[in-house]
Coordinates of C-alpha atoms in Angstrom, one line a residue:
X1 CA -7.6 -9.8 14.1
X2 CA -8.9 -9.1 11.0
X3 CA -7.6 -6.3 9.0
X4 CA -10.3 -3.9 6.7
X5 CA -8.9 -4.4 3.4
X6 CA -8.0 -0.6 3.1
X7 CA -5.1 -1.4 5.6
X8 CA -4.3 -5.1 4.3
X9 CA -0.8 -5.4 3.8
X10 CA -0.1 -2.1 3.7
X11 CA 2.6 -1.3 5.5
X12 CA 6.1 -2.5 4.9
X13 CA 9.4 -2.4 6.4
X14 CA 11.6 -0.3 4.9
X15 CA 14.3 -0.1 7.8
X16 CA 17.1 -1.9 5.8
X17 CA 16.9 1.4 3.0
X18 CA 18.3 3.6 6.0
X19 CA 21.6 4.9 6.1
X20 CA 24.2 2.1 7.0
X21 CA 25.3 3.8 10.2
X22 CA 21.6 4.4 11.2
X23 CA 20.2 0.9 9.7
X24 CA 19.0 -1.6 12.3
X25 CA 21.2 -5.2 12.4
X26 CA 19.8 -7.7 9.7
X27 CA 18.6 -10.1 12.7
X28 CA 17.1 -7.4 14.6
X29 CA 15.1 -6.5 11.3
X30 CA 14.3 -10.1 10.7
X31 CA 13.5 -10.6 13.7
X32 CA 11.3 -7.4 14.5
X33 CA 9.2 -8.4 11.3
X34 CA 8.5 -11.9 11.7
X35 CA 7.5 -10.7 15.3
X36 CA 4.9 -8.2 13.7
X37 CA 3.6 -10.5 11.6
X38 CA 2.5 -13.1 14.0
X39 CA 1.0 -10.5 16.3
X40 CA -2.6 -9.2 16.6
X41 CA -2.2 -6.9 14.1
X42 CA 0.3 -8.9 11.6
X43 CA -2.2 -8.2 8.8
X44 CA -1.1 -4.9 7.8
X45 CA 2.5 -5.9 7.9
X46 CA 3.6 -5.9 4.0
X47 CA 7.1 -7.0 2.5
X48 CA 10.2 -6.5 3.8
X49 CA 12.4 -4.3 1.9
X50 CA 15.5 -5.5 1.1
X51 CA 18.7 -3.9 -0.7
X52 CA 20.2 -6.3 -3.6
X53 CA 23.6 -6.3 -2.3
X54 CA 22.5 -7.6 1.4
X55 CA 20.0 -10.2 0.0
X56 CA 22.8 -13.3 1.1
X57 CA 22.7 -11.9 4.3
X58 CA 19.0 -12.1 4.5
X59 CA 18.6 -15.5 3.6
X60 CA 21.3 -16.2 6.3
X61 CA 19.3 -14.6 9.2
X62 CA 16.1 -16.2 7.6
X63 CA 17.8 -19.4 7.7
X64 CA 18.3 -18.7 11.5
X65 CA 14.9 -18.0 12.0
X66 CA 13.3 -20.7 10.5
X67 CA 9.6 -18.6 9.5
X68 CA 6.9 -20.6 9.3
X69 CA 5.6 -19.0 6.5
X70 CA 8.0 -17.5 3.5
X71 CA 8.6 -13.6 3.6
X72 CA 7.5 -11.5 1.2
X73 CA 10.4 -9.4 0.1
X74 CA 11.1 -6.7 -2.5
X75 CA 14.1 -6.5 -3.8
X76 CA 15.7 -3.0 -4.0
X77 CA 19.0 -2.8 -6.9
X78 CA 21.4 -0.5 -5.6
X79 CA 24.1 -2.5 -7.5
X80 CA 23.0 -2.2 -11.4
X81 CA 20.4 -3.6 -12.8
X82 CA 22.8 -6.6 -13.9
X83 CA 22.5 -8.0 -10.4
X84 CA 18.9 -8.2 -10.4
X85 CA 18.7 -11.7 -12.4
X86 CA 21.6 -13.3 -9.7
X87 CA 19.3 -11.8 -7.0
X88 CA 16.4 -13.1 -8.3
X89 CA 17.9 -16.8 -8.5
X90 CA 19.4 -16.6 -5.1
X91 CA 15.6 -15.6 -4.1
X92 CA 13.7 -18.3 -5.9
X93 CA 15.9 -20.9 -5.1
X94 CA 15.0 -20.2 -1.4
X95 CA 11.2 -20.5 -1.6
X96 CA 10.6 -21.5 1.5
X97 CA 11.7 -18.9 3.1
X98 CA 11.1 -15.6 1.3
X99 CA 9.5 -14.8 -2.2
X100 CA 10.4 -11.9 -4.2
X101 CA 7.1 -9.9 -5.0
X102 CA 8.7 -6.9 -6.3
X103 CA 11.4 -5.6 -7.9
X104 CA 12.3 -1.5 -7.4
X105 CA 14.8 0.3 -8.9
X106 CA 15.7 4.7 -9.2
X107 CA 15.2 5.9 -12.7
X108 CA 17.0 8.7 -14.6
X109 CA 15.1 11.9 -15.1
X110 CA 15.0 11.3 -18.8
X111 CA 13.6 7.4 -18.0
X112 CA 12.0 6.8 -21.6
X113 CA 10.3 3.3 -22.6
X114 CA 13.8 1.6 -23.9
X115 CA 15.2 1.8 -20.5
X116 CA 11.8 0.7 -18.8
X117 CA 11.6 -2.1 -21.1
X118 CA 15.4 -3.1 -20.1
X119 CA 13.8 -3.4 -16.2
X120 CA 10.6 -5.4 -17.2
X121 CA 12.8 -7.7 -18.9
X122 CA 14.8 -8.3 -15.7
X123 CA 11.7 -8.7 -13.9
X124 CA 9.7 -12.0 -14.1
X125 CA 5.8 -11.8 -14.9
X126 CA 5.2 -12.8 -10.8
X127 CA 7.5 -10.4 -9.9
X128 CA 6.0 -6.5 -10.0
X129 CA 8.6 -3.8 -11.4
X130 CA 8.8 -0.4 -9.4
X131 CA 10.2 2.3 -11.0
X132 CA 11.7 5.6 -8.4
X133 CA 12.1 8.7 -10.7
X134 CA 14.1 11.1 -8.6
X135 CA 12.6 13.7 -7.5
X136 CA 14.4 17.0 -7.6
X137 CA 15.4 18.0 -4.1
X138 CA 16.1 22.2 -5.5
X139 CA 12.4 22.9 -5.9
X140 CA 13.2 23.9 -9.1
X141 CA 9.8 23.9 -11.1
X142 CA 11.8 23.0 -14.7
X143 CA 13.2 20.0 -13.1
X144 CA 10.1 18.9 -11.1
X145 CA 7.7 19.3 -15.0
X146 CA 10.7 16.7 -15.6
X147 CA 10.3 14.3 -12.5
X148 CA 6.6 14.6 -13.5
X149 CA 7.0 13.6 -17.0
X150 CA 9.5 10.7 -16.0
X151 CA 6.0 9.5 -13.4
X152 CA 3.7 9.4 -16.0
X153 CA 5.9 7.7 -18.7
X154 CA 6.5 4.9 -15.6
X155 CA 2.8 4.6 -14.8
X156 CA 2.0 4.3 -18.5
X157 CA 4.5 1.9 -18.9
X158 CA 2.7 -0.6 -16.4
X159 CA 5.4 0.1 -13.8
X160 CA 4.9 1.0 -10.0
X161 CA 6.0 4.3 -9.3
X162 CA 7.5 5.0 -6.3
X163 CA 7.6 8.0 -4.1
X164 CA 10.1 8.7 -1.4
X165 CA 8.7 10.6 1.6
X166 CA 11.4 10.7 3.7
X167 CA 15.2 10.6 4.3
X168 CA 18.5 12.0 6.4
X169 CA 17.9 15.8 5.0
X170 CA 14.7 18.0 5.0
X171 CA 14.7 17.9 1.0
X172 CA 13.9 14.5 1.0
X173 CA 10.4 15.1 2.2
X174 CA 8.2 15.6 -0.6
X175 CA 6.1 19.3 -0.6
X176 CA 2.4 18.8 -0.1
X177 CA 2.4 20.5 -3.5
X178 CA 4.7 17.3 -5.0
X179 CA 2.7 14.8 -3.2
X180 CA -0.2 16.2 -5.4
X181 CA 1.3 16.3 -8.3
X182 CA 2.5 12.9 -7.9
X183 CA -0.8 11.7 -7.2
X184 CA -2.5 12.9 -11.0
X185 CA 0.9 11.8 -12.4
X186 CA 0.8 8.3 -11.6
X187 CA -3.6 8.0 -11.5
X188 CA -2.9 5.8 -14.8
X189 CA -0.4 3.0 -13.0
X190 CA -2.3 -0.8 -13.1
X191 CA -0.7 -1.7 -9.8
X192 CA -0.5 2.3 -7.8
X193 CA 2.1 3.6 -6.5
X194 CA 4.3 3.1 -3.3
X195 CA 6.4 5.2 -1.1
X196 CA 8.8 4.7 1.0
X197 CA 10.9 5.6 4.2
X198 CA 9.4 9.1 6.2
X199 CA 5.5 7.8 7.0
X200 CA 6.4 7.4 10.2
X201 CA 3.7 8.4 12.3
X202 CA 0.1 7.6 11.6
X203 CA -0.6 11.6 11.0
X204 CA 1.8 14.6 10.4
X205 CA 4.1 15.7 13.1
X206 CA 6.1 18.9 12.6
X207 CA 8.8 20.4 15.0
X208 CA 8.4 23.3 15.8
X209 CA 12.0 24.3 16.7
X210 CA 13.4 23.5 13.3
X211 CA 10.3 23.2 11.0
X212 CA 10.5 19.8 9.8
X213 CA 7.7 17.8 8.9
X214 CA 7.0 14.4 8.3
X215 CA 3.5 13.1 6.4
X216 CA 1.8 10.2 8.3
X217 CA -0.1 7.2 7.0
X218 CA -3.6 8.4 7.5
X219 CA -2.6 12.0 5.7
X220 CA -1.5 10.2 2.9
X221 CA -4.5 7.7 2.4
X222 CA -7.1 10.6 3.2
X223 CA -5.3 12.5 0.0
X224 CA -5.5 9.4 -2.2
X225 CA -9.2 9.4 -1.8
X226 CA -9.1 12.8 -2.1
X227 CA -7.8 13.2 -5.3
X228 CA -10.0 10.1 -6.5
X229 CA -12.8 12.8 -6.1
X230 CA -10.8 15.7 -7.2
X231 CA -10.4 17.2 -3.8
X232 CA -8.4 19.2 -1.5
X233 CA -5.6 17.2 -1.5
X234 CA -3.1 19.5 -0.3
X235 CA -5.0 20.1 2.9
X236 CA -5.7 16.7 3.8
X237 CA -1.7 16.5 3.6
X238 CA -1.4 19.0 6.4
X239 CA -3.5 17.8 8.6
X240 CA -2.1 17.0 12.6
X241 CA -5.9 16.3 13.6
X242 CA -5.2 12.1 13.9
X243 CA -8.7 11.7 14.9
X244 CA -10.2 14.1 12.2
X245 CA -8.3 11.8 9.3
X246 CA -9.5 8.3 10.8
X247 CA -13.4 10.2 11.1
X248 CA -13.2 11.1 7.4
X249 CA -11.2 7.6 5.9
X250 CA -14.0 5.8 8.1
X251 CA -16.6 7.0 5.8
X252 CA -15.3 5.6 3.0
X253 CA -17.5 2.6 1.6
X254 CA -15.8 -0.4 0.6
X255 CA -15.8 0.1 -2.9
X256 CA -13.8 3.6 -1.7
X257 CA -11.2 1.9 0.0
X258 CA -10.9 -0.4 -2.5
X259 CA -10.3 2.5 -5.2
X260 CA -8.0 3.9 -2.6
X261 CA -6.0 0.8 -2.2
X262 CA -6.1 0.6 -6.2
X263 CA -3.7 3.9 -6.5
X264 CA -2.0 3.4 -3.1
X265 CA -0.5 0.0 -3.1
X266 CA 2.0 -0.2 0.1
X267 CA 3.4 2.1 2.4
X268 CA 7.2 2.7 3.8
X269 CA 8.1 2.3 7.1
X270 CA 11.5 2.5 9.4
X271 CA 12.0 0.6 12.4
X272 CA 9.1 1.9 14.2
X273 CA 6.4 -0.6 15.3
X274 CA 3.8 -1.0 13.0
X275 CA 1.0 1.3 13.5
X276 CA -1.7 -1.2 14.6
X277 CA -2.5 0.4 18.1
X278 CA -2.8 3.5 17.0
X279 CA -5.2 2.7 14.2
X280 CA -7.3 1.0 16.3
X281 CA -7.1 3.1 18.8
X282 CA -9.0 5.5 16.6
X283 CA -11.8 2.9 15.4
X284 CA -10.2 1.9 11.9
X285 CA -9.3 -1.4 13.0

């Protein structure tokens, strides 16, 4: 099937960034991906993210499974940034079966050009750099004018920033207030932004018993255009209409989802399948 460009590639797996005792099995990962990406709708499957320290364990399963094609993987360091080049080798030399397309890493709050320059030099000129400023989980709005500072200075850099939507506590979903903010703070970013973990669903589910909310994919692509035009983006955020979102992103023109794409680069997702149906069932694909 063929995939409109607005959802090309879009969605990656990000089960591997879960907590260990919640993260799938490397195989069934491996596994689970190369089964999405030989299916019907295997063009919006993405890269498979992938933790530094269980790269070798990767290549093993990949060796197992023999891919016809290599896997596109990013490479998350949660070992120090004096990994990465090891990490990098071990990738390269194993060309056919994956290649590293990006690099991400979590930034200090006080991330200034020195230390971005440190990553880029890590990072080969094939290989795209993704910086994660941490946001502030206190709601605090000193420390969030910081978060927001440390965004822009990535974007301006010619890094990726990165925004996590999701996690294991409530405070790691971002306020439809943060989203927006985010989305002016990293406008200026050649390659967009990405997020990661917590798009779960294709449009925002909240429960009802304990009040927590998760964002879905077509909330978050609806507020990208949104803010392209200086809209409401907040409101497109909290929006549980599924069909409502896919009515409004279906008007967008090519050029549109094009500009959309532009900002919004890749989406996060856990071990839950790949949202294919569910788009087409409401006419995007």
């Amino acid at each position: 099937m063929r995939i409109p460009p607005l959802f090309a590639q879009l969605v990656d797996d990000t089960s591997l960034l879960l907590p260990r005792p919640t993260a799938p099995a490397m195989g069934q990962v491996v596994a689970r991906y190369l089964e999405a990406r030989g299916s019907d709708y295997g063009g919006l499957t993405g890269q498979l993210v992938c933790p530094v320290s269980r790269l070798s364990e990767l290549v093993t399963e990949l060796v197992k499974a023999g891919p016809k094609e290599p896997v596109d993987v990013s490479l998350v360091v949660d070992t120090g940034l004096g990994a990465v080049p090891k990490a990098l080798s071990l990738a390269l030399s194993r060309d056919l079966l994956l290649t590293p397309r990006t690099v991400e890493t979590a930034a200090p709050p006080d991330v200034d050009p020195i230390w971005l320059e440190r990553v880029s030099e890590f990072v080969p000129e094939d290989v795209l750099p993704v910086v994660e400023p941490r946001r502030p989980l206190n709601g605090d709005a000193e420390d969030t004018a910081v978060w927001l500072d440390a965004v822009r200075r990535v974007a301006e850099h010619g890094c990726t920033p990165k925004l996590r939507c999701g996690g294991p506590r409530p405070s790691d979903v971002p306020t439809e207030d943060q989203i927006a903010e985010f989305l002016i703070a990293a406008d200026s970013a050649p390659e967009g932004f990405t997020t990661s973990l917590g798009l779960t669903s294709v449009s925002r589910r909240e429960d009802p018993e304990t009040g927590l909310v998760e964002h879905g994919l077509l909330n978050m692509l609806v507020a990208v255009a949104r803010a392209l035009v200086n809209g409401d983006v907040q409101s497109a955020l909290r929006e549980t209409n599924a069909d409502a979102l896919a009515k409004e992103l279906g008007k967008l023109s090519e050029a549109a989802g094009g500009a959309v794409r532009g900002l919004l680069a890749r989406c996060g997702r856990g071990p839950e399948p790949a949202p294919g149906a569910e788009l087409a069932g409401l006419g995007l694909l």
